[in-house]
Amino acid sequence: MPNTHSISKRTFLKTAGAGVLTSVLPTWRRAAHAAGDAYDLIVIGAGTAGMPAAIFAADRGARVLVIEKSPVLGGTLDRSGGQMSAAGTVFQKRKGIKDTPDAHFEDHMRINHWSSDPMVTRLFVDNAGESLNWLAANGFEVLDNHPVKGAGHEFFTTARYQWGKDNGKSILAVTEPLFRKAMAEGKIDLKLDTGAVDLVQDGTGAVVGVTAESDTGTLTDYMGKNVLLASGGCASNPRMFYDMHGVALASQVAYPYSQGAGFVLGQGAGGFLRYGEKYIGTFGGLLSDDNFPATLEGSFEHHPNIRPPWEIYVNANGERFMCEDNPSIDYRERSLLHQPGERMWVVADQDMIEKAPEWIPRWSKEKFMDSFGSHPMFAKAESLTALAAKVGIPGSMLAGTVKSYNASINEGLPDAFGRQHRPAQLKRGPFYAVRFTAWQLKSFAGLAIDAKLRVIRPDGSHIPGLFGAGEVIGGGATGGNAYTNGSMVTPAVTFGRLVGQRMAVFGT
Ligand SMILES: Cc1cc2nc3c(=O)[nH]c(=O)nc-3n(C[C@H](O)[C@H](O)[C@H](O)COP(=O)(O)OP(=O)(O)OC[C@H]3O[C@@H](n4cnc5c(N)ncnc54)[C@H](O)[C@@H]3O)c2cc1C
């Protein structure tokens, strides 16, 4: 049985946050046009997935309406790393890299411990190359040394990880002109500042339109033969994020309009949500405070190939819990996942503070040192017990942890966690601790879909006329319980493209 989640429209609309979705359900609607004059495709959300869907559908002669809640095009592409992974791209070919979707599939599943949805992953890797080649044919270019095997996340065995110089904006720089051209040719109608608030269904349950609310509060029914939910995830909606994943949203890094509207719409039409249990946090965030979602002010430089660690990491019990210089980012993320509150303290003594390289990229030494007197995540004390008291962890445990760490170095014994880089003991006060926490940029839960990207009901049957693409189908579906390279943007562009391109096939 899939793990399902449930949220009511009423709850969602009351708690959507950030004032993005504040309407009540429609009590009166104005029909934009007669049902017989329906659009071929209505796309909800003009972002990473929605724009390619509209472009491809328009290109093959469909009449397309795009409803976008925000005042602009692009969605999360304004801040996304835009890192993509695909096999068989022109960028690989010109570097002589041989690659196949099968090899991509194996590598992808290895990295996420076979936790992404195999059907969704297969659909993604089989079609990803064509998506990048389409972007390339329209002017998209990757960074000089790309494709690469990896960066920031676990490495592939083949160089298939690639992105543009302006990150997500490099993709928008290609899709926006294509989208606007189709608009100018009368193939796409666009409603900005307009949010989808309900789906119109006929007596059989088929989706036949969208109720949308303009920024002035006017409710309109738009009729459509097919509707694509491409409204993103819920990583800017703390209440929903918690309901879906059982985890507090530590920081709000995602697009403000990622409020989970598509989850509510899809579920209201008979669909269901799954994969929230695949959640895993991003390692080492420095939060402004404990008022979640807090501001993400920086990140600890934890990659041992860039900065071998001098300090030790301890959990809320004052214990070490991982090998600080393990080269696998997946190992580090997974180790923190199982700690109380997904938080850890990086602990150092005075010698380490003086000699070790900078902890937080782009922070000056002065700002870093001043923070020990002013920042709620920073603490300094003359003894380890006093330091522990300041940060709220058991003092005797911290003192014991440091004692055994020092003793193993002193006695030339192997480290309890297999750590290799142990340049110094923690001996000379004052002692220092900074708290780093797991943070989130995407949601893992999403609507269940089938191999034709149709939203499905709990019994496996599809809801006629309703499709999903992008984060609305869940980061857990495409990336699994891991940060698998390019597993959000690539499938978003790809699945949007497939829905637009194959509307005639999928629509049946
Ligand atoms: C900082 C950051 C970095 C990232 N880096 C990467 C990366 O390098 N590689 C990767 O693979 N993934 C990355 N991701 C994740 C990835 O960017 C997103 O998962 C992906 O862009 C989401 O695409 P989408 O089309 O589902 O949503 P979006 O691109 O967010 O589009 C959804 C659109 O729907 C609109 N909308 C919302 N509600 C409604 C409504 N009710 N009615 C109408 N419109 C609505 C929104 O305004 C938005 O324009 C990153 C995410 C973040 C936040």
Coordinates of C-alpha atoms and ligand atoms in Angstrom, one line a residue:
M1 CA 0.0 0.0 0.0
P2 CA 1.4 3.4 -0.8
N3 CA 1.8 5.9 2.0
T4 CA -1.0 8.4 1.5
H5 CA -1.6 11.8 3.0
S6 CA -4.7 13.8 3.2
I7 CA -5.4 17.5 3.4
S8 CA -8.7 19.2 3.0
K9 CA -9.2 22.2 0.8
R10 CA -10.7 24.1 3.8
T11 CA -7.6 23.4 6.0
F12 CA -5.3 24.4 3.1
L13 CA -7.0 27.6 2.2
K14 CA -7.1 28.6 5.9
T15 CA -3.4 28.0 6.4
A16 CA -1.7 28.6 3.0
G17 CA 0.6 31.2 4.5
A18 CA 2.5 34.1 2.9
G19 CA -0.9 35.4 1.8
V20 CA -0.4 33.6 -1.5
L21 CA -3.6 31.6 -1.5
T22 CA -6.1 33.4 0.6
S23 CA -9.3 33.0 -1.3
V24 CA -12.3 31.0 -0.1
L25 CA -13.8 28.4 -2.3
P26 CA -16.0 29.8 -5.0
T27 CA -19.6 30.3 -4.3
W28 CA -20.2 32.2 -7.6
R29 CA -18.4 31.7 -10.8
R30 CA -18.4 33.3 -14.2
A31 CA -17.9 31.0 -17.2
A32 CA -15.3 32.3 -19.5
H33 CA -16.7 30.6 -22.5
A34 CA -19.1 27.8 -23.4
A35 CA -18.0 24.2 -22.7
G36 CA -18.1 23.4 -26.4
D37 CA -15.4 26.0 -26.9
A38 CA -13.0 24.4 -24.4
Y39 CA -9.2 24.8 -24.5
D40 CA -7.3 21.7 -25.5
L41 CA -5.0 22.1 -22.6
I42 CA -5.1 24.3 -19.5
V43 CA -1.8 24.5 -17.6
I44 CA -1.9 25.5 -14.0
G45 CA 1.5 27.2 -13.3
A46 CA 3.9 28.8 -15.7
G47 CA 7.1 27.5 -14.2
T48 CA 9.7 24.8 -14.9
A49 CA 7.2 22.2 -16.1
G50 CA 4.3 24.3 -17.2
M51 CA 6.1 26.4 -19.7
P52 CA 7.5 23.5 -21.8
A53 CA 4.0 21.9 -21.7
A54 CA 2.4 25.0 -23.1
I55 CA 5.1 25.5 -25.7
F56 CA 4.9 21.9 -27.0
A57 CA 1.1 21.7 -27.0
A58 CA 0.8 25.1 -28.8
D59 CA 3.5 23.9 -31.3
R60 CA 1.4 20.9 -32.2
G61 CA -1.8 23.0 -32.8
A62 CA -3.5 22.8 -29.4
R63 CA -5.3 25.8 -28.0
V64 CA -3.6 26.4 -24.6
L65 CA -4.5 28.5 -21.6
V66 CA -1.9 29.1 -18.9
I67 CA -3.1 30.2 -15.4
E68 CA -0.3 31.6 -13.2
K69 CA -0.8 32.8 -9.7
S70 CA 2.3 35.1 -9.6
P71 CA 2.8 38.2 -11.7
V72 CA 5.7 36.6 -13.6
L73 CA 6.7 33.6 -15.7
G74 CA 9.3 31.0 -14.6
G75 CA 8.3 29.9 -11.1
T76 CA 11.2 28.3 -9.2
L77 CA 13.6 28.8 -12.1
D78 CA 14.3 32.3 -10.7
R79 CA 16.3 30.7 -7.8
S80 CA 16.9 27.0 -8.8
G81 CA 20.4 25.8 -9.4
G82 CA 19.0 24.5 -12.7
Q83 CA 21.3 21.5 -12.5
M84 CA 20.1 18.8 -14.9
S85 CA 21.2 15.3 -15.6
A86 CA 20.5 13.4 -18.9
A87 CA 22.0 10.8 -21.1
G88 CA 22.5 11.2 -24.8
T89 CA 22.9 15.0 -24.9
V90 CA 24.6 17.1 -27.5
F91 CA 26.8 18.4 -24.7
Q92 CA 28.0 14.8 -23.9
K93 CA 28.5 14.0 -27.6
R94 CA 30.8 16.9 -28.3
K95 CA 33.0 15.8 -25.4
G96 CA 33.0 12.2 -26.7
I97 CA 31.1 10.9 -23.6
K98 CA 29.1 7.7 -24.3
D99 CA 26.0 7.4 -22.2
T100 CA 22.6 5.7 -22.3
P101 CA 19.3 6.0 -20.4
D102 CA 19.9 2.5 -19.0
A103 CA 23.2 3.6 -17.5
H104 CA 21.6 6.8 -16.1
F105 CA 18.8 4.7 -14.6
E106 CA 21.3 2.4 -12.8
D107 CA 23.4 5.3 -11.5
H108 CA 20.4 7.3 -10.4
M109 CA 18.9 4.3 -8.5
R110 CA 22.2 3.4 -7.0
I111 CA 22.6 7.0 -5.6
N112 CA 19.1 7.0 -4.1
H113 CA 19.3 3.5 -2.8
W114 CA 16.6 2.3 -5.1
S115 CA 14.1 4.6 -3.4
S116 CA 12.8 6.8 -6.3
D117 CA 9.8 5.5 -8.1
P118 CA 11.2 3.1 -10.8
M119 CA 8.4 3.8 -13.3
V120 CA 8.7 7.6 -12.9
T121 CA 12.5 7.3 -13.0
R122 CA 12.4 5.2 -16.2
L123 CA 10.1 7.8 -17.9
F124 CA 12.4 10.6 -16.8
V125 CA 15.8 9.1 -17.9
D126 CA 14.4 7.7 -21.2
N127 CA 13.3 11.2 -22.2
A128 CA 15.7 13.5 -20.4
G129 CA 18.3 13.6 -23.2
E130 CA 15.8 14.9 -25.7
S131 CA 14.7 17.6 -23.3
L132 CA 18.3 18.9 -23.0
N133 CA 18.8 18.6 -26.8
W134 CA 15.6 20.7 -27.3
L135 CA 16.9 23.4 -24.9
A136 CA 20.3 23.2 -26.8
A137 CA 18.6 23.6 -30.1
N138 CA 17.0 26.8 -28.8
G139 CA 20.2 28.4 -27.5
F140 CA 20.8 26.7 -24.1
E141 CA 24.5 26.3 -23.3
V142 CA 26.2 24.5 -20.4
L143 CA 29.2 25.6 -18.4
D144 CA 32.6 25.2 -20.1
N145 CA 33.8 22.0 -18.4
H146 CA 30.3 20.3 -18.5
P147 CA 28.9 17.7 -18.4
V148 CA 30.5 16.6 -15.1
K149 CA 30.1 13.5 -13.0
G150 CA 29.0 15.5 -9.9
A151 CA 29.1 18.5 -7.7
G152 CA 27.6 19.0 -4.3
H153 CA 25.7 15.7 -4.5
E154 CA 26.8 12.0 -4.8
F155 CA 28.8 11.5 -8.1
F156 CA 27.6 9.7 -11.2
T157 CA 29.9 7.2 -12.7
T158 CA 29.6 9.0 -16.1
A159 CA 29.7 12.7 -16.8
R160 CA 26.0 13.5 -17.4
Y161 CA 25.4 16.4 -14.9
Q162 CA 25.2 19.7 -16.7
W163 CA 23.8 23.2 -16.3
G164 CA 24.0 26.7 -17.6
K165 CA 26.0 29.7 -16.4
D166 CA 23.0 31.4 -14.9
N167 CA 21.6 28.3 -13.2
G168 CA 17.8 28.0 -13.5
K169 CA 17.6 31.4 -15.2
S170 CA 19.6 29.9 -18.1
I171 CA 16.6 27.6 -18.8
L172 CA 14.1 30.4 -18.5
A173 CA 16.2 32.4 -20.9
V174 CA 15.3 29.7 -23.5
T175 CA 11.7 28.9 -22.6
E176 CA 10.4 32.4 -22.1
P177 CA 11.0 33.6 -25.6
L178 CA 9.4 30.4 -27.1
F179 CA 6.5 30.9 -24.8
R180 CA 6.0 34.6 -25.7
K181 CA 6.4 33.8 -29.4
A182 CA 3.5 31.3 -29.1
M183 CA 1.5 33.9 -27.2
A184 CA 2.1 36.4 -30.0
E185 CA 0.9 33.9 -32.5
G186 CA -2.3 33.5 -30.6
K187 CA -1.6 29.9 -29.6
I188 CA -1.2 30.5 -25.8
D189 CA -3.5 32.6 -23.6
L190 CA -1.9 33.6 -20.4
K191 CA -3.6 34.8 -17.2
L192 CA -1.1 36.2 -14.7
D193 CA -2.0 37.1 -11.1
T194 CA -4.6 34.4 -11.4
G195 CA -4.7 31.3 -9.1
A196 CA -6.5 28.1 -9.8
V197 CA -8.8 27.5 -6.8
D198 CA -10.8 24.5 -8.0
L199 CA -11.1 21.9 -10.8
V200 CA -14.4 21.5 -12.7
Q201 CA -15.5 17.9 -13.0
D202 CA -18.3 16.4 -15.0
G203 CA -20.7 13.7 -13.7
T204 CA -18.2 11.0 -14.5
G205 CA -15.4 12.6 -12.5
A206 CA -13.5 13.7 -15.6
V207 CA -11.8 17.1 -15.2
V208 CA -13.3 19.5 -17.7
G209 CA -12.1 22.8 -16.5
V210 CA -10.5 25.1 -13.9
T211 CA -12.0 27.7 -11.6
A212 CA -9.5 30.5 -11.2
E213 CA -9.5 33.6 -9.1
S214 CA -8.0 36.9 -10.4
D215 CA -6.1 39.3 -8.1
T216 CA -9.3 41.3 -7.9
G217 CA -11.2 38.4 -6.6
T218 CA -13.2 37.5 -9.7
L219 CA -13.9 33.8 -10.0
T220 CA -14.0 32.4 -13.6
D221 CA -14.5 28.9 -14.9
Y222 CA -12.3 28.0 -17.8
M223 CA -13.2 24.9 -19.7
G224 CA -10.5 22.5 -21.0
K225 CA -10.3 19.1 -22.4
N226 CA -7.1 18.4 -20.5
V227 CA -5.7 20.1 -17.4
L228 CA -2.1 19.9 -16.3
L229 CA -1.2 20.5 -12.7
A230 CA 2.2 22.2 -12.8
S231 CA 1.9 24.4 -9.8
G232 CA 5.0 23.2 -7.9
G233 CA 5.4 21.7 -4.5
C234 CA 4.7 22.9 -0.9
A235 CA 8.1 23.8 0.4
S236 CA 6.9 27.4 1.1
N237 CA 3.9 26.2 3.2
P238 CA 5.2 25.2 6.7
R239 CA 1.9 23.7 7.8
M240 CA 1.4 21.6 4.8
F241 CA 5.1 20.6 4.6
Y242 CA 4.8 19.3 8.2
D243 CA 1.6 17.5 7.4
M244 CA 3.1 15.8 4.4
H245 CA 6.5 15.0 5.8
G246 CA 6.3 15.1 9.6
V247 CA 9.1 17.5 9.6
A248 CA 9.1 21.2 10.5
L249 CA 10.1 23.5 7.6
A250 CA 13.3 24.9 9.0
S251 CA 13.8 27.6 6.4
Q252 CA 11.9 29.0 3.4
V253 CA 14.2 28.8 0.5
A254 CA 11.6 27.7 -2.1
Y255 CA 9.6 29.9 -4.4
P256 CA 7.0 31.7 -2.3
Y257 CA 4.1 30.4 -4.5
S258 CA 5.1 26.8 -3.8
Q259 CA 2.1 26.5 -1.5
G260 CA 0.9 23.0 -2.5
A261 CA -2.1 24.3 -4.4
G262 CA -1.8 21.4 -6.9
F263 CA -1.9 18.8 -4.0
V264 CA -5.2 20.2 -2.9
L265 CA -6.7 20.5 -6.4
G266 CA -5.5 17.0 -7.4
Q267 CA -6.7 15.4 -4.2
G268 CA -10.0 17.2 -4.4
A269 CA -10.5 15.6 -7.8
G270 CA -10.0 12.1 -6.4
G271 CA -6.2 11.8 -6.5
F272 CA -3.9 11.0 -3.6
L273 CA -0.6 12.0 -2.2
R274 CA 2.4 9.8 -1.5
Y275 CA 6.2 9.7 -0.9
G276 CA 6.3 12.2 2.0
E277 CA 8.2 9.5 3.9
K278 CA 11.1 9.8 1.5
Y279 CA 12.0 13.1 3.0
I280 CA 15.7 13.9 3.7
G281 CA 17.2 17.2 4.7
T282 CA 20.0 19.2 3.2
F283 CA 23.1 19.2 5.4
G284 CA 24.5 21.9 7.6
G285 CA 22.3 25.0 7.3
L286 CA 22.9 28.1 9.6
L287 CA 19.5 29.4 10.6
S288 CA 18.8 32.9 11.8
D289 CA 16.8 31.7 14.8
D290 CA 14.3 29.1 15.9
N291 CA 11.2 30.8 14.5
F292 CA 10.6 28.3 11.7
P293 CA 10.7 28.9 8.9
A294 CA 13.8 30.9 9.7
T295 CA 16.2 32.6 7.3
L296 CA 19.0 30.5 6.0
E297 CA 22.0 32.6 6.6
G298 CA 24.7 30.3 5.4
S299 CA 25.9 26.7 5.3
F300 CA 28.8 25.0 7.1
E301 CA 31.6 24.0 4.6
H302 CA 31.3 20.3 5.3
H303 CA 32.7 18.9 2.1
P304 CA 36.0 17.2 3.2
N305 CA 37.5 17.6 -0.2
I306 CA 37.1 21.4 0.1
R307 CA 37.7 21.8 3.8
P308 CA 38.9 18.7 5.8
P309 CA 37.2 19.1 9.2
W310 CA 39.1 20.1 12.3
E311 CA 36.2 20.2 14.6
I312 CA 33.9 17.5 15.9
Y313 CA 30.1 17.3 15.3
V314 CA 27.8 16.4 18.2
N315 CA 24.1 15.9 18.5
A316 CA 21.5 17.1 21.0
N317 CA 22.8 14.5 23.4
G318 CA 26.3 15.8 23.3
E319 CA 27.5 12.7 21.4
R320 CA 29.4 12.3 18.1
F321 CA 27.2 10.5 15.6
M322 CA 29.1 10.3 12.3
C323 CA 32.5 10.3 10.6
E324 CA 33.1 14.0 10.0
D325 CA 35.4 13.5 7.0
N326 CA 33.3 10.8 5.2
P327 CA 33.5 11.9 1.5
S328 CA 29.9 10.9 0.8
I329 CA 27.4 13.7 1.1
D330 CA 24.6 11.2 1.1
Y331 CA 26.2 9.6 4.2
R332 CA 26.4 13.0 5.9
E333 CA 22.8 13.9 5.1
R334 CA 21.5 10.5 6.1
S335 CA 23.5 10.6 9.4
L336 CA 21.9 14.0 10.3
L337 CA 18.5 12.8 9.3
H338 CA 18.4 10.4 12.3
Q339 CA 19.5 13.0 14.9
P340 CA 17.0 14.8 17.2
G341 CA 15.7 17.9 15.4
E342 CA 18.1 17.1 12.5
R343 CA 20.5 19.5 14.2
M344 CA 24.1 19.3 15.2
W345 CA 26.7 21.4 16.9
V346 CA 30.1 21.9 15.4
V347 CA 32.5 22.1 18.4
A348 CA 36.0 23.6 18.5
D349 CA 38.6 24.8 20.9
Q350 CA 40.6 28.1 20.7
D351 CA 43.4 26.5 18.7
M352 CA 41.0 25.3 16.1
I353 CA 39.3 28.6 15.9
E354 CA 42.6 30.3 15.2
K355 CA 44.1 27.7 12.8
A356 CA 41.3 26.0 10.9
P357 CA 40.0 27.4 7.5
E358 CA 36.8 29.4 7.4
W359 CA 33.7 27.5 8.5
I360 CA 31.0 29.4 6.5
P361 CA 31.8 30.4 2.9
R362 CA 31.5 34.1 2.2
W363 CA 31.6 35.0 5.9
S364 CA 34.4 37.3 7.0
K365 CA 36.5 36.2 10.0
E366 CA 35.3 39.3 11.8
K367 CA 31.6 38.6 11.2
F368 CA 32.2 35.0 12.3
M369 CA 33.9 35.9 15.5
D370 CA 31.5 38.7 16.3
S371 CA 28.6 36.2 16.0
F372 CA 29.8 34.3 19.1
G373 CA 28.5 37.3 21.1
S374 CA 25.4 38.0 19.2
H375 CA 24.0 35.2 17.1
P376 CA 21.6 32.7 18.7
M377 CA 23.2 29.7 16.9
F378 CA 26.7 30.6 18.2
A379 CA 28.1 30.0 21.7
K380 CA 31.4 30.4 23.5
A381 CA 32.4 29.5 27.0
E382 CA 35.5 28.9 29.1
S383 CA 34.8 25.2 29.8
L384 CA 33.0 22.4 27.9
T385 CA 30.4 22.1 30.6
A386 CA 29.6 25.8 30.4
L387 CA 29.5 25.6 26.7
A388 CA 27.1 22.7 26.8
A389 CA 24.8 24.5 29.3
K390 CA 24.7 27.5 26.9
V391 CA 23.5 25.4 23.9
G392 CA 21.3 23.1 25.9
I393 CA 23.1 19.8 25.6
P394 CA 24.2 17.6 28.6
G395 CA 27.5 18.9 29.8
S396 CA 28.9 15.6 31.1
M397 CA 28.1 14.0 27.8
L398 CA 29.9 16.7 25.8
A399 CA 32.9 16.6 28.2
G400 CA 33.0 12.7 27.8
T401 CA 32.8 12.9 24.0
V402 CA 35.7 15.3 23.8
K403 CA 37.7 13.3 26.3
S404 CA 37.4 10.1 24.3
Y405 CA 38.0 11.9 21.0
N406 CA 41.2 13.4 22.4
A407 CA 42.3 10.1 24.0
S408 CA 42.1 8.2 20.7
I409 CA 44.4 10.8 19.0
N410 CA 46.7 10.9 22.0
E411 CA 47.0 7.1 22.1
G412 CA 47.3 6.7 18.4
L413 CA 44.1 4.7 18.2
P414 CA 41.7 4.6 15.3
D415 CA 38.8 7.0 15.5
A416 CA 35.5 5.5 16.7
F417 CA 33.8 6.5 13.5
G418 CA 36.7 5.9 11.2
R419 CA 37.6 9.5 10.8
Q420 CA 41.0 10.0 9.2
H421 CA 41.6 13.8 9.4
R422 CA 42.3 14.6 13.1
P423 CA 44.7 17.5 13.1
A424 CA 44.3 18.4 16.7
Q425 CA 42.7 17.6 20.0
L426 CA 40.1 19.9 21.7
K427 CA 42.1 21.1 24.7
R428 CA 42.5 24.8 25.0
G429 CA 39.6 27.0 26.1
P430 CA 37.6 29.0 25.5
F431 CA 35.5 26.4 23.6
Y432 CA 33.1 27.2 20.7
A433 CA 29.9 25.7 19.3
V434 CA 27.8 26.6 16.3
R435 CA 24.5 24.9 15.6
F436 CA 23.7 23.8 12.1
T437 CA 20.4 22.3 11.0
A438 CA 19.0 20.3 8.1
W439 CA 17.1 22.6 5.7
Q440 CA 14.7 22.0 2.8
L441 CA 14.3 23.4 -0.7
K442 CA 11.7 21.0 -2.1
S443 CA 8.9 18.8 -1.1
F444 CA 9.1 15.0 -1.4
A445 CA 5.4 14.2 -1.2
G446 CA 3.3 14.6 -4.3
L447 CA 0.3 13.4 -6.3
A448 CA 0.4 9.8 -7.6
I449 CA 0.5 9.6 -11.4
D450 CA 0.7 6.7 -13.9
A451 CA 3.1 6.1 -16.8
K452 CA 1.2 8.6 -18.9
L453 CA 1.5 11.3 -16.3
R454 CA -2.2 11.1 -15.5
V455 CA -3.2 11.7 -11.9
I456 CA -4.5 8.5 -10.4
R457 CA -7.0 7.6 -7.7
P458 CA -6.1 5.2 -4.8
D459 CA -7.5 2.3 -6.8
G460 CA -5.0 2.9 -9.6
S461 CA -7.6 4.2 -12.1
H462 CA -6.8 7.6 -13.7
I463 CA -8.8 10.7 -13.4
P464 CA -9.7 11.5 -17.1
G465 CA -8.4 14.9 -18.2
L466 CA -6.0 15.5 -15.3
F467 CA -2.2 15.4 -15.6
G468 CA 0.7 16.2 -13.3
A469 CA 4.3 17.3 -14.0
G470 CA 7.0 18.9 -11.9
E471 CA 7.3 19.0 -8.1
V472 CA 3.5 18.4 -7.8
I473 CA 4.2 14.7 -8.4
G474 CA 6.7 14.7 -5.5
G475 CA 10.5 14.9 -5.2
G476 CA 10.3 11.5 -3.7
A477 CA 9.0 10.1 -7.0
T478 CA 11.8 11.4 -9.1
G479 CA 14.7 11.6 -6.7
G480 CA 13.7 9.2 -3.9
N481 CA 15.1 9.5 -0.4
A482 CA 18.3 11.3 -1.5
Y483 CA 19.5 14.4 -3.3
T484 CA 19.9 12.6 -6.6
N485 CA 21.6 14.8 -9.2
G486 CA 19.2 17.0 -11.3
S487 CA 16.3 14.9 -10.3
M488 CA 13.8 17.8 -10.0
V489 CA 14.5 20.3 -12.9
T490 CA 15.2 17.6 -15.5
P491 CA 12.0 15.6 -14.9
A492 CA 10.0 18.9 -14.6
V493 CA 11.1 20.1 -18.0
T494 CA 10.8 16.6 -19.5
F495 CA 7.4 15.7 -18.1
G496 CA 6.0 19.1 -19.1
R497 CA 7.3 18.6 -22.6
L498 CA 5.8 15.1 -22.8
V499 CA 2.4 16.2 -21.7
G500 CA 2.4 19.1 -24.2
Q501 CA 3.9 17.0 -27.0
R502 CA 1.8 13.8 -26.6
M503 CA -1.4 15.4 -25.6
A504 CA -3.3 13.5 -28.2
V505 CA -2.0 10.2 -26.9
F506 CA -2.2 11.0 -23.2
G507 CA -5.5 12.6 -23.5
T508 CA -7.3 9.4 -24.5
Ligands
LIG1 C1 17.1 27.2 -4.3 C2 16.7 26.0 -5.1 C3 17.7 25.3 -5.8 C4 17.3 24.2 -6.6 N1 18.2 23.6 -7.4 C5 17.9 22.5 -8.1 C6 18.8 22.0 -9.0 O1 19.9 22.5 -9.2 N2 18.4 20.9 -9.7 C7 17.2 20.3 -9.6 O2 16.9 19.3 -10.2 N3 16.3 20.9 -8.7 C8 16.6 22.0 -8.0 N4 15.7 22.5 -7.2 C9 14.3 22.1 -7.3 C10 13.6 22.5 -8.6 O3 14.1 23.8 -9.0 C11 12.1 22.5 -8.5 O4 11.7 21.3 -8.0 C12 11.5 22.7 -9.9 O5 12.0 23.9 -10.5 C13 9.9 22.9 -9.7 O6 9.4 23.0 -11.0 P1 7.8 23.1 -11.0 O7 7.4 23.4 -12.4 O8 7.2 21.9 -10.4 O9 7.4 24.3 -10.1 P2 7.7 25.9 -10.4 O10 8.8 26.1 -11.3 O11 7.8 26.5 -9.1 O12 6.4 26.4 -11.1 C14 5.1 26.3 -10.5 C15 4.3 27.6 -10.9 O13 3.0 27.4 -10.5 C16 2.5 28.6 -10.0 N5 1.4 28.4 -9.1 C17 1.4 27.9 -7.8 N6 0.1 27.8 -7.4 C18 -0.7 28.2 -8.4 C19 -2.1 28.3 -8.5 N7 -3.0 28.0 -7.5 N8 -2.6 28.7 -9.7 C20 -1.8 29.0 -10.7 N9 -0.4 29.0 -10.6 C21 0.1 28.5 -9.5 C22 3.7 29.2 -9.3 O14 3.6 30.6 -9.1 C23 4.9 28.9 -10.3 O15 5.1 29.8 -11.2 C24 16.0 23.7 -6.5 C25 15.0 24.3 -5.7 C26 15.4 25.5 -5.0 C27 14.3 26.2 -4.2

